[in-house]
């Protein structure tokens, strides 16, 4: 049973990475480096994201120096690495670091990660920071968590729950236990990042877009939604009518 579940988990993660892009391979052990790389990955390739973080670390003394720098200074290393929309990403960084400095009087995220922190509380705080999405928050928290742990937040548990990885109608506690028993090493980051991203983009809590989900064929929940005529792609928003000048 454990081997079959582990194999299925690996297949699921690989399918998500094939459909939406692989999870960034973060070479730094510093949590803020990891968070910034995962933030950038929402707008760029994993390579561009990680190379941009390396370029910033070489250009500036630390992240606090980035906080107090001009946008034009931050843009230069991002442009060299080909990061899309470097001006917007530079502003994201300044907003992120300013908020973090306001909350903690320092640009040091290490106090929110590690073995002694509440993973769910850290996740909820991080996802509320400027420019940080659910996937970046989940990935950063789990990358620094004790081995054998999982983030028991709905944004992470929804996808494995609907897939039935812990059995039909499993409780959040049961889903978390299965993730903790099954995920090891780098697969912890890959799974948390990919599950949170899919949950935000496709497998939303209400009216998910099951037809657009790369996992729908092997998902009982998704198949039931489609059979019931639900889970259809969301139509594009109606264009606004032109306003006539008086």
mmCIF file of N, CA, C and O in Angstrom, residues 41-127:
data_model
loop_
_atom_site.group_PDB
_atom_site.id
_atom_site.type_symbol
_atom_site.label_atom_id
_atom_site.label_comp_id
_atom_site.label_asym_id
_atom_site.label_seq_id
_atom_site.Cartn_x
_atom_site.Cartn_y
_atom_site.Cartn_z
ATOM 1 N N UNK A 41 9.169 32.687 -9.594
ATOM 2 C CA UNK A 41 8.758 31.549 -10.422
ATOM 3 C C UNK A 41 7.309 31.645 -10.884
ATOM 4 O O UNK A 41 6.916 30.986 -11.850
ATOM 5 N N UNK A 42 6.512 32.476 -10.215
ATOM 6 C CA UNK A 42 5.127 32.671 -10.649
ATOM 7 C C UNK A 42 5.059 33.491 -11.935
ATOM 8 O O UNK A 42 4.022 33.520 -12.597
ATOM 9 N N UNK A 43 6.168 34.138 -12.294
ATOM 10 C CA UNK A 43 6.187 35.017 -13.462
ATOM 11 C C UNK A 43 7.284 34.659 -14.463
ATOM 12 O O UNK A 43 7.420 35.332 -15.491
ATOM 13 N N UNK A 44 8.061 33.635 -14.165
ATOM 14 C CA UNK A 44 9.214 33.313 -15.003
ATOM 15 C C UNK A 44 9.500 31.822 -14.954
ATOM 16 O O UNK A 44 8.846 31.077 -14.220
ATOM 17 N N UNK A 45 10.491 31.391 -15.725
ATOM 18 C CA UNK A 45 10.899 29.994 -15.664
ATOM 19 C C UNK A 45 11.656 29.751 -14.366
ATOM 20 O O UNK A 45 12.210 30.681 -13.766
ATOM 21 N N UNK A 46 11.699 28.503 -13.901
ATOM 22 C CA UNK A 46 12.450 28.213 -12.679
ATOM 23 C C UNK A 46 13.915 28.653 -12.774
ATOM 24 O O UNK A 46 14.476 29.148 -11.795
ATOM 25 N N UNK A 47 14.518 28.486 -13.932
ATOM 26 C CA UNK A 47 15.920 28.892 -14.089
ATOM 27 C C UNK A 47 16.065 30.403 -13.967
ATOM 28 O O UNK A 47 16.978 30.902 -13.300
ATOM 29 N N UNK A 48 15.191 31.158 -14.634
ATOM 30 C CA UNK A 48 15.247 32.613 -14.533
ATOM 31 C C UNK A 48 15.049 33.068 -13.090
ATOM 32 O O UNK A 48 15.708 34.004 -12.628
ATOM 33 N N UNK A 49 14.136 32.393 -12.383
ATOM 34 C CA UNK A 49 13.852 32.760 -10.999
ATOM 35 C C UNK A 49 15.071 32.551 -10.103
ATOM 36 O O UNK A 49 15.463 33.443 -9.340
ATOM 37 N N UNK A 50 15.684 31.374 -10.183
ATOM 38 C CA UNK A 50 16.816 31.077 -9.308
ATOM 39 C C UNK A 50 18.050 31.892 -9.687
ATOM 40 O O UNK A 50 18.779 32.374 -8.804
ATOM 41 N N UNK A 51 18.283 32.084 -10.980
ATOM 42 C CA UNK A 51 19.430 32.885 -11.416
ATOM 43 C C UNK A 51 19.265 34.345 -11.010
ATOM 44 O O UNK A 51 20.243 35.023 -10.680
ATOM 45 N N UNK A 52 18.041 34.850 -11.026
ATOM 46 C CA UNK A 52 17.791 36.237 -10.626
ATOM 47 C C UNK A 52 18.081 36.439 -9.148
ATOM 48 O O UNK A 52 18.613 37.482 -8.745
ATOM 49 N N UNK A 53 17.727 35.449 -8.326
ATOM 50 C CA UNK A 53 18.033 35.541 -6.896
ATOM 51 C C UNK A 53 19.541 35.554 -6.681
ATOM 52 O O UNK A 53 20.072 36.357 -5.887
ATOM 53 N N UNK A 54 20.253 34.696 -7.384
ATOM 54 C CA UNK A 54 21.713 34.667 -7.269
ATOM 55 C C UNK A 54 22.317 36.003 -7.685
ATOM 56 O O UNK A 54 23.255 36.510 -7.035
ATOM 57 N N UNK A 55 21.778 36.597 -8.755
ATOM 58 C CA UNK A 55 22.293 37.880 -9.236
ATOM 59 C C UNK A 55 22.065 38.989 -8.216
ATOM 60 O O UNK A 55 22.926 39.842 -8.000
ATOM 61 N N UNK A 56 20.909 38.980 -7.577
ATOM 62 C CA UNK A 56 20.622 39.982 -6.555
ATOM 63 C C UNK A 56 21.542 39.820 -5.345
ATOM 64 O O UNK A 56 22.015 40.812 -4.775
ATOM 65 N N UNK A 57 21.799 38.594 -4.945
ATOM 66 C CA UNK A 57 22.658 38.355 -3.786
ATOM 67 C C UNK A 57 24.097 38.796 -4.072
ATOM 68 O O UNK A 57 24.824 39.192 -3.164
ATOM 69 N N UNK A 58 24.509 38.711 -5.327
ATOM 70 C CA UNK A 58 25.847 39.160 -5.704
ATOM 71 C C UNK A 58 25.923 40.677 -5.807
ATOM 72 O O UNK A 58 26.974 41.276 -5.547
ATOM 73 N N UNK A 59 24.796 41.305 -6.169
ATOM 74 C CA UNK A 59 24.761 42.755 -6.394
ATOM 75 C C UNK A 59 24.617 43.533 -5.084
ATOM 76 O O UNK A 59 25.167 44.635 -4.950
ATOM 77 N N UNK A 60 23.885 42.973 -4.122
ATOM 78 C CA UNK A 60 23.585 43.687 -2.876
ATOM 79 C C UNK A 60 24.152 42.942 -1.671
ATOM 80 O O UNK A 60 24.289 41.716 -1.692
ATOM 81 N N UNK A 61 24.429 43.710 -0.615
ATOM 82 C CA UNK A 61 24.989 43.114 0.598
ATOM 83 C C UNK A 61 24.009 42.130 1.217
ATOM 84 O O UNK A 61 24.383 41.022 1.619
ATOM 85 N N UNK A 62 22.744 42.534 1.335
ATOM 86 C CA UNK A 62 21.710 41.678 1.890
ATOM 87 C C UNK A 62 20.346 42.175 1.397
ATOM 88 O O UNK A 62 20.257 43.145 0.641
ATOM 89 N N UNK A 63 19.278 41.523 1.851
ATOM 90 C CA UNK A 63 17.938 41.901 1.382
ATOM 91 C C UNK A 63 17.506 43.242 1.948
ATOM 92 O O UNK A 63 16.683 43.929 1.349
ATOM 93 N N UNK A 64 18.054 43.641 3.069
ATOM 94 C CA UNK A 64 17.708 44.953 3.600
ATOM 95 C C UNK A 64 18.246 46.059 2.697
ATOM 96 O O UNK A 64 17.614 47.113 2.549
ATOM 97 N N UNK A 65 19.399 45.829 2.081
ATOM 98 C CA UNK A 65 19.919 46.814 1.132
ATOM 99 C C UNK A 65 19.002 46.923 -0.086
ATOM 100 O O UNK A 65 18.802 48.004 -0.636
ATOM 101 N N UNK A 66 18.440 45.787 -0.488
ATOM 102 C CA UNK A 66 17.465 45.819 -1.582
ATOM 103 C C UNK A 66 16.262 46.672 -1.175
ATOM 104 O O UNK A 66 15.744 47.470 -1.955
ATOM 105 N N UNK A 67 15.831 46.520 0.054
ATOM 106 C CA UNK A 67 14.663 47.267 0.556
ATOM 107 C C UNK A 67 14.839 48.767 0.422
ATOM 108 O O UNK A 67 13.886 49.480 0.080
ATOM 109 N N UNK A 68 16.033 49.261 0.687
ATOM 110 C CA UNK A 68 16.251 50.705 0.690
ATOM 111 C C UNK A 68 16.837 51.217 -0.628
ATOM 112 O O UNK A 68 17.205 52.389 -0.721
ATOM 113 N N UNK A 69 16.916 50.349 -1.632
ATOM 114 C CA UNK A 69 17.475 50.741 -2.927
ATOM 115 C C UNK A 69 16.393 51.286 -3.842
ATOM 116 O O UNK A 69 15.195 51.060 -3.636
ATOM 117 N N UNK A 70 16.831 51.984 -4.892
ATOM 118 C CA UNK A 70 15.907 52.470 -5.907
ATOM 119 C C UNK A 70 15.515 51.322 -6.835
ATOM 120 O O UNK A 70 16.291 50.379 -7.050
ATOM 121 N N UNK A 71 14.319 51.443 -7.408
ATOM 122 C CA UNK A 71 13.848 50.420 -8.340
ATOM 123 C C UNK A 71 14.827 50.231 -9.487
ATOM 124 O O UNK A 71 15.116 49.102 -9.898
ATOM 125 N N UNK A 72 15.362 51.329 -10.014
ATOM 126 C CA UNK A 72 16.270 51.243 -11.155
ATOM 127 C C UNK A 72 17.534 50.444 -10.832
ATOM 128 O O UNK A 72 18.130 49.822 -11.720
ATOM 129 N N UNK A 73 17.944 50.457 -9.557
ATOM 130 C CA UNK A 73 19.119 49.694 -9.152
ATOM 131 C C UNK A 73 18.813 48.208 -9.062
ATOM 132 O O UNK A 73 19.670 47.364 -9.365
ATOM 133 N N UNK A 74 17.599 47.882 -8.632
ATOM 134 C CA UNK A 74 17.205 46.472 -8.503
ATOM 135 C C UNK A 74 16.948 45.852 -9.870
ATOM 136 O O UNK A 74 17.195 44.657 -10.094
ATOM 137 N N UNK A 75 16.480 46.653 -10.807
ATOM 138 C CA UNK A 75 16.131 46.149 -12.134
ATOM 139 C C UNK A 75 17.343 45.578 -12.870
ATOM 140 O O UNK A 75 17.235 44.558 -13.564
ATOM 141 N N UNK A 76 18.504 46.221 -12.725
ATOM 142 C CA UNK A 76 19.679 45.854 -13.537
ATOM 143 C C UNK A 76 20.030 44.370 -13.484
ATOM 144 O O UNK A 76 20.141 43.714 -14.518
ATOM 145 N N UNK A 77 20.231 43.766 -12.300
ATOM 146 C CA UNK A 77 20.548 42.332 -12.280
ATOM 147 C C UNK A 77 19.402 41.458 -12.771
ATOM 148 O O UNK A 77 19.635 40.377 -13.324
ATOM 149 N N UNK A 78 18.163 41.916 -12.587
ATOM 150 C CA UNK A 78 17.010 41.142 -13.065
ATOM 151 C C UNK A 78 16.971 41.128 -14.587
ATOM 152 O O UNK A 78 16.658 40.101 -15.208
ATOM 153 N N UNK A 79 17.290 42.258 -15.191
ATOM 154 C CA UNK A 79 17.328 42.333 -16.660
ATOM 155 C C UNK A 79 18.427 41.450 -17.224
ATOM 156 O O UNK A 79 18.243 40.808 -18.262
ATOM 157 N N UNK A 80 19.561 41.403 -16.554
ATOM 158 C CA UNK A 80 20.674 40.579 -17.038
ATOM 159 C C UNK A 80 20.295 39.106 -17.096
ATOM 160 O O UNK A 80 20.764 38.373 -17.968
ATOM 161 N N UNK A 81 19.444 38.679 -16.182
ATOM 162 C CA UNK A 81 19.024 37.272 -16.143
ATOM 163 C C UNK A 81 17.767 37.016 -16.962
ATOM 164 O O UNK A 81 17.270 35.889 -16.996
ATOM 165 N N UNK A 82 17.253 38.062 -17.609
ATOM 166 C CA UNK A 82 16.091 37.889 -18.476
ATOM 167 C C UNK A 82 14.779 37.689 -17.747
ATOM 168 O O UNK A 82 13.836 37.121 -18.308
ATOM 169 N N UNK A 83 14.688 38.154 -16.495
ATOM 170 C CA UNK A 83 13.440 38.000 -15.739
ATOM 171 C C UNK A 83 12.351 38.868 -16.373
ATOM 172 O O UNK A 83 12.548 40.070 -16.567
ATOM 173 N N UNK A 84 11.198 38.298 -16.708
ATOM 174 C CA UNK A 84 10.124 39.100 -17.300
ATOM 175 C C UNK A 84 9.645 40.207 -16.359
ATOM 176 O O UNK A 84 9.632 40.022 -15.141
ATOM 177 N N UNK A 85 9.254 41.325 -16.936
ATOM 178 C CA UNK A 85 8.729 42.461 -16.180
ATOM 179 C C UNK A 85 9.596 42.804 -14.969
ATOM 180 O O UNK A 85 9.127 42.798 -13.822
ATOM 181 N N UNK A 86 10.853 43.111 -15.177
ATOM 182 C CA UNK A 86 11.756 43.353 -14.044
ATOM 183 C C UNK A 86 11.334 44.528 -13.169
ATOM 184 O O UNK A 86 11.568 44.501 -11.955
ATOM 185 N N UNK A 87 10.724 45.551 -13.771
ATOM 186 C CA UNK A 87 10.297 46.693 -12.961
ATOM 187 C C UNK A 87 9.212 46.280 -11.959
ATOM 188 O O UNK A 87 9.251 46.670 -10.785
ATOM 189 N N UNK A 88 8.255 45.472 -12.423
ATOM 190 C CA UNK A 88 7.189 45.004 -11.535
ATOM 191 C C UNK A 88 7.752 44.102 -10.444
ATOM 192 O O UNK A 88 7.338 44.180 -9.276
ATOM 193 N N UNK A 89 8.698 43.244 -10.801
ATOM 194 C CA UNK A 89 9.287 42.351 -9.801
ATOM 195 C C UNK A 89 10.114 43.134 -8.784
ATOM 196 O O UNK A 89 10.141 42.783 -7.597
ATOM 197 N N UNK A 90 10.793 44.183 -9.228
ATOM 198 C CA UNK A 90 11.555 45.014 -8.302
ATOM 199 C C UNK A 90 10.629 45.689 -7.298
ATOM 200 O O UNK A 90 10.928 45.756 -6.094
ATOM 201 N N UNK A 91 9.522 46.176 -7.774
ATOM 202 C CA UNK A 91 8.544 46.809 -6.874
ATOM 203 C C UNK A 91 7.955 45.772 -5.903
ATOM 204 O O UNK A 91 7.705 46.075 -4.735
ATOM 205 N N UNK A 92 7.731 44.544 -6.400
ATOM 206 C CA UNK A 92 7.251 43.471 -5.522
ATOM 207 C C UNK A 92 8.217 43.259 -4.358
ATOM 208 O O UNK A 92 7.795 43.087 -3.200
ATOM 209 N N UNK A 93 9.514 43.248 -4.673
ATOM 210 C CA UNK A 93 10.514 43.021 -3.635
ATOM 211 C C UNK A 93 10.507 44.128 -2.595
ATOM 212 O O UNK A 93 10.538 43.862 -1.384
ATOM 213 N N UNK A 94 10.477 45.362 -3.067
ATOM 214 C CA UNK A 94 10.475 46.483 -2.129
ATOM 215 C C UNK A 94 9.237 46.428 -1.234
ATOM 216 O O UNK A 94 9.327 46.608 -0.011
ATOM 217 N N UNK A 95 8.071 46.168 -1.839
ATOM 218 C CA UNK A 95 6.835 46.078 -1.044
ATOM 219 C C UNK A 95 6.913 44.942 -0.033
ATOM 220 O O UNK A 95 6.487 45.088 1.126
ATOM 221 N N UNK A 96 7.455 43.802 -0.464
ATOM 222 C CA UNK A 96 7.594 42.650 0.433
ATOM 223 C C UNK A 96 8.490 42.982 1.618
ATOM 224 O O UNK A 96 8.124 42.754 2.781
ATOM 225 N N UNK A 97 9.668 43.525 1.328
ATOM 226 C CA UNK A 97 10.630 43.789 2.385
ATOM 227 C C UNK A 97 10.175 44.921 3.303
ATOM 228 O O UNK A 97 10.451 44.887 4.515
ATOM 229 N N UNK A 98 9.493 45.901 2.754
ATOM 230 C CA UNK A 98 8.968 46.991 3.584
ATOM 231 C C UNK A 98 7.918 46.458 4.563
ATOM 232 O O UNK A 98 7.894 46.835 5.736
ATOM 233 N N UNK A 99 7.041 45.580 4.073
ATOM 234 C CA UNK A 99 6.024 45.005 4.944
ATOM 235 C C UNK A 99 6.663 44.143 6.024
ATOM 236 O O UNK A 99 6.275 44.199 7.200
ATOM 237 N N UNK A 100 7.639 43.350 5.626
ATOM 238 C CA UNK A 100 8.298 42.481 6.594
ATOM 239 C C UNK A 100 9.057 43.303 7.627
ATOM 240 O O UNK A 100 9.038 42.987 8.827
ATOM 241 N N UNK A 101 9.701 44.380 7.182
ATOM 242 C CA UNK A 101 10.425 45.250 8.111
ATOM 243 C C UNK A 101 9.460 45.941 9.075
ATOM 244 O O UNK A 101 9.744 46.086 10.264
ATOM 245 N N UNK A 102 8.313 46.338 8.551
ATOM 246 C CA UNK A 102 7.303 46.968 9.391
ATOM 247 C C UNK A 102 6.799 46.009 10.466
ATOM 248 O O UNK A 102 6.586 46.397 11.628
ATOM 249 N N UNK A 103 6.639 44.748 10.105
ATOM 250 C CA UNK A 103 6.102 43.754 11.043
ATOM 251 C C UNK A 103 7.140 43.264 12.056
ATOM 252 O O UNK A 103 6.786 42.937 13.200
ATOM 253 N N UNK A 104 8.409 43.188 11.623
ATOM 254 C CA UNK A 104 9.419 42.517 12.461
ATOM 255 C C UNK A 104 10.668 43.363 12.721
ATOM 256 O O UNK A 104 11.608 42.875 13.363
ATOM 257 N N UNK A 105 10.694 44.569 12.195
ATOM 258 C CA UNK A 105 11.840 45.463 12.381
ATOM 259 C C UNK A 105 13.139 44.848 11.855
ATOM 260 O O UNK A 105 14.233 45.141 12.355
ATOM 261 N N UNK A 106 13.007 43.987 10.870
ATOM 262 C CA UNK A 106 14.163 43.354 10.233
ATOM 263 C C UNK A 106 13.684 42.641 8.976
ATOM 264 O O UNK A 106 12.503 42.292 8.863
ATOM 265 N N UNK A 107 14.602 42.448 8.035
ATOM 266 C CA UNK A 107 14.274 41.669 6.839
ATOM 267 C C UNK A 107 14.904 40.293 7.026
ATOM 268 O O UNK A 107 15.928 39.955 6.435
ATOM 269 N N UNK A 108 14.322 39.523 7.885
ATOM 270 C CA UNK A 108 14.851 38.203 8.242
ATOM 271 C C UNK A 108 13.684 37.261 8.478
ATOM 272 O O UNK A 108 13.014 37.341 9.513
ATOM 273 N N UNK A 109 13.461 36.383 7.529
ATOM 274 C CA UNK A 109 12.304 35.499 7.602
ATOM 275 C C UNK A 109 12.602 34.221 8.385
ATOM 276 O O UNK A 109 11.707 33.407 8.618
ATOM 277 N N UNK A 110 13.854 34.051 8.809
ATOM 278 C CA UNK A 110 14.237 32.809 9.491
ATOM 279 C C UNK A 110 13.420 32.566 10.763
ATOM 280 O O UNK A 110 13.209 31.427 11.164
ATOM 281 N N UNK A 111 12.940 33.655 11.379
ATOM 282 C CA UNK A 111 12.172 33.480 12.613
ATOM 283 C C UNK A 111 10.786 32.886 12.366
ATOM 284 O O UNK A 111 10.098 32.498 13.306
ATOM 285 N N UNK A 112 10.386 32.806 11.087
ATOM 286 C CA UNK A 112 9.068 32.250 10.757
ATOM 287 C C UNK A 112 9.142 30.831 10.218
ATOM 288 O O UNK A 112 8.123 30.254 9.857
ATOM 289 N N UNK A 113 10.341 30.286 10.141
ATOM 290 C CA UNK A 113 10.492 28.934 9.606
ATOM 291 C C UNK A 113 11.347 28.110 10.566
ATOM 292 O O UNK A 113 11.920 28.628 11.517
ATOM 293 N N UNK A 114 11.409 26.825 10.309
ATOM 294 C CA UNK A 114 12.219 25.955 11.155
ATOM 295 C C UNK A 114 11.375 24.923 11.874
ATOM 296 O O UNK A 114 10.175 24.783 11.627
ATOM 297 N N UNK A 115 11.995 24.208 12.778
ATOM 298 C CA UNK A 115 11.347 23.071 13.430
ATOM 299 C C UNK A 115 10.418 23.460 14.568
ATOM 300 O O UNK A 115 9.559 22.690 14.958
ATOM 301 N N UNK A 116 10.591 24.661 15.115
ATOM 302 C CA UNK A 116 9.830 25.028 16.306
ATOM 303 C C UNK A 116 8.591 25.874 16.007
ATOM 304 O O UNK A 116 7.828 26.177 16.922
ATOM 305 N N UNK A 117 8.375 26.249 14.755
ATOM 306 C CA UNK A 117 7.275 27.161 14.432
ATOM 307 C C UNK A 117 6.008 26.391 14.083
ATOM 308 O O UNK A 117 6.045 25.194 13.758
ATOM 309 N N UNK A 118 4.887 27.083 14.134
ATOM 310 C CA UNK A 118 3.612 26.533 13.689
ATOM 311 C C UNK A 118 3.559 26.698 12.174
ATOM 312 O O UNK A 118 3.506 27.822 11.662
ATOM 313 N N UNK A 119 3.588 25.602 11.454
ATOM 314 C CA UNK A 119 3.686 25.657 9.994
ATOM 315 C C UNK A 119 2.494 26.366 9.367
ATOM 316 O O UNK A 119 2.645 27.153 8.430
ATOM 317 N N UNK A 120 1.310 26.084 9.884
ATOM 318 C CA UNK A 120 0.108 26.676 9.292
ATOM 319 C C UNK A 120 0.063 28.182 9.537
ATOM 320 O O UNK A 120 -0.314 28.963 8.646
ATOM 321 N N UNK A 121 0.465 28.620 10.716
ATOM 322 C CA UNK A 121 0.486 30.051 11.017
ATOM 323 C C UNK A 121 1.501 30.775 10.142
ATOM 324 O O UNK A 121 1.235 31.876 9.634
ATOM 325 N N UNK A 122 2.678 30.173 9.948
ATOM 326 C CA UNK A 122 3.694 30.779 9.088
ATOM 327 C C UNK A 122 3.197 30.859 7.646
ATOM 328 O O UNK A 122 3.412 31.864 6.962
ATOM 329 N N UNK A 123 2.542 29.801 7.198
ATOM 330 C CA UNK A 123 1.990 29.796 5.839
ATOM 331 C C UNK A 123 0.967 30.910 5.656
ATOM 332 O O UNK A 123 1.006 31.658 4.669
ATOM 333 N N UNK A 124 0.056 31.043 6.596
ATOM 334 C CA UNK A 124 -0.986 32.062 6.482
ATOM 335 C C UNK A 124 -0.380 33.465 6.489
ATOM 336 O O UNK A 124 -0.846 34.357 5.775
ATOM 337 N N UNK A 125 0.650 33.672 7.296
ATOM 338 C CA UNK A 125 1.296 34.985 7.321
ATOM 339 C C UNK A 125 1.996 35.266 5.989
ATOM 340 O O UNK A 125 1.848 36.346 5.405
ATOM 341 N N UNK A 126 2.755 34.301 5.502
ATOM 342 C CA UNK A 126 3.527 34.515 4.272
ATOM 343 C C UNK A 126 2.634 34.779 3.067
ATOM 344 O O UNK A 126 2.922 35.642 2.236
ATOM 345 N N UNK A 127 1.537 34.037 2.948
ATOM 346 C CA UNK A 127 0.671 34.219 1.787
ATOM 347 C C UNK A 127 -0.016 35.574 1.796
ATOM 348 O O UNK A 127 -0.540 36.011 0.779
#
